[in-house]
Short mmCIF file of C-alpha atoms in Angstrom, two decimals:
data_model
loop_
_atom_site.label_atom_id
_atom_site.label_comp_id
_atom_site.label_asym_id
_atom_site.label_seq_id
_atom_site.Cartn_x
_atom_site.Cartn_y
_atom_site.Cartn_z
CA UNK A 1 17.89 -10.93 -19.51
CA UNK A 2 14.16 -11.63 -17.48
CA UNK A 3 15.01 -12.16 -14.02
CA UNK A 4 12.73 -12.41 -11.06
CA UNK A 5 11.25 -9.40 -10.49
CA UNK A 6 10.19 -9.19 -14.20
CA UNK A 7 8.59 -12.59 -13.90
CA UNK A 8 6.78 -10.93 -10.35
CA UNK A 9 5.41 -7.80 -12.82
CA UNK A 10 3.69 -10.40 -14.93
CA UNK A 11 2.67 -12.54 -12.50
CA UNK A 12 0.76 -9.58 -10.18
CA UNK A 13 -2.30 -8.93 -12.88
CA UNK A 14 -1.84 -12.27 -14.02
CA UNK A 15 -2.67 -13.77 -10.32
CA UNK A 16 -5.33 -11.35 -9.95
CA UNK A 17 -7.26 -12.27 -13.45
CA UNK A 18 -6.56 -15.71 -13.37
CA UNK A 19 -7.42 -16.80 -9.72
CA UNK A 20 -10.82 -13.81 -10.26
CA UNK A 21 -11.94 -16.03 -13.33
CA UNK A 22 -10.77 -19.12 -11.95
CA UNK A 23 -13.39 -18.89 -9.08
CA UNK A 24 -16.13 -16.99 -10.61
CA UNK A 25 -16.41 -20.13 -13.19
CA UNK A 26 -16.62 -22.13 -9.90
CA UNK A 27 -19.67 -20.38 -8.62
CA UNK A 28 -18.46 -17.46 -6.12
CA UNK A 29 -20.38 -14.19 -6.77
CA UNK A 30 -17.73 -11.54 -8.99
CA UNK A 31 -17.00 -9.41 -5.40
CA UNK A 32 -16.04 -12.30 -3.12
CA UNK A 33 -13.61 -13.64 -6.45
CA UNK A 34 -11.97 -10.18 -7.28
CA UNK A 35 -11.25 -9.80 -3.23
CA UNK A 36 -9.59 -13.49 -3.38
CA UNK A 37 -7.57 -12.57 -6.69
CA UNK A 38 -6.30 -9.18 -5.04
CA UNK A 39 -5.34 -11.30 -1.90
CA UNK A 40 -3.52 -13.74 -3.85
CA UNK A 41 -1.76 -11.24 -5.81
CA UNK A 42 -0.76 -9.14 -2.63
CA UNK A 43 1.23 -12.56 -2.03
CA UNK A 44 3.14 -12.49 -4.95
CA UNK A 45 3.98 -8.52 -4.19
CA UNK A 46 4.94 -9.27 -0.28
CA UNK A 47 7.04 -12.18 -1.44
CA UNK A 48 8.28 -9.91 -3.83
CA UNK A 49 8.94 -6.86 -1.55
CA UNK A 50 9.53 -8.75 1.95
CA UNK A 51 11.22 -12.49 1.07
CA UNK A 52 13.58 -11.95 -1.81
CA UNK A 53 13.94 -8.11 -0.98
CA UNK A 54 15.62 -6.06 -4.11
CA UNK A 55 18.89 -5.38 -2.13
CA UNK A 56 22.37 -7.02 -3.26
CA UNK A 57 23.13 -9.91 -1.11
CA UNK A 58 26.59 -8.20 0.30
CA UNK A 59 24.64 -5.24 1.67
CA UNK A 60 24.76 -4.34 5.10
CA UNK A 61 24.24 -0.68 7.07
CA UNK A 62 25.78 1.68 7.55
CA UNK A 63 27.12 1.97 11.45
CA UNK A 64 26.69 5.82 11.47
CA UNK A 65 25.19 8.74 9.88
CA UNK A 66 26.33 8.97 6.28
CA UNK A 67 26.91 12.59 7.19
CA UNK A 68 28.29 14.63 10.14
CA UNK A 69 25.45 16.86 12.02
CA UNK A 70 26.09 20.07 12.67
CA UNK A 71 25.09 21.47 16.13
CA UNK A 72 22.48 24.27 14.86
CA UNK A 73 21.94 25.67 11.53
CA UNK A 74 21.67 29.53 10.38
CA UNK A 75 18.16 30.35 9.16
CA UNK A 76 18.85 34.17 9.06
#
């Protein structure tokens, strides 16, 4: 089954090579293109990352340590 984050590894180098080419056939120089492609497909990886974040919806934090501390370890 494809689901989102599949679609978001195809789109990242797709973004990048298609909005590069898009505006180096539109006249800006090959540098000023590839830094607009990279921008546009640092979008798709924030949105990816920061918007629809890969945690289950039901997910919440833990209150406390997951594990009790002890008061001073033995290194001898």
């Amino acid at each position: 089954m494809i689901g989102y984050y599949d679609y978001v590894l195809a789109l990242i180098p797709g973004v990048l090579i298609g909005v590069t080419a898009a505006l180096s056939l539109f006249g800006i120089p090959l540098r000023g293109a590839l830094f607009l492609g990279a921008g546009a497909s640092t979008i798709v990886v924030a949105h990816a990352l920061f918007v629809r974040s890969p945690v289950p919806d039901g997910y919440q934090a833990p209150d406390g340590p997951a594990r009790s501390e002890s008061s001073a370890s033995n290194a001898d």
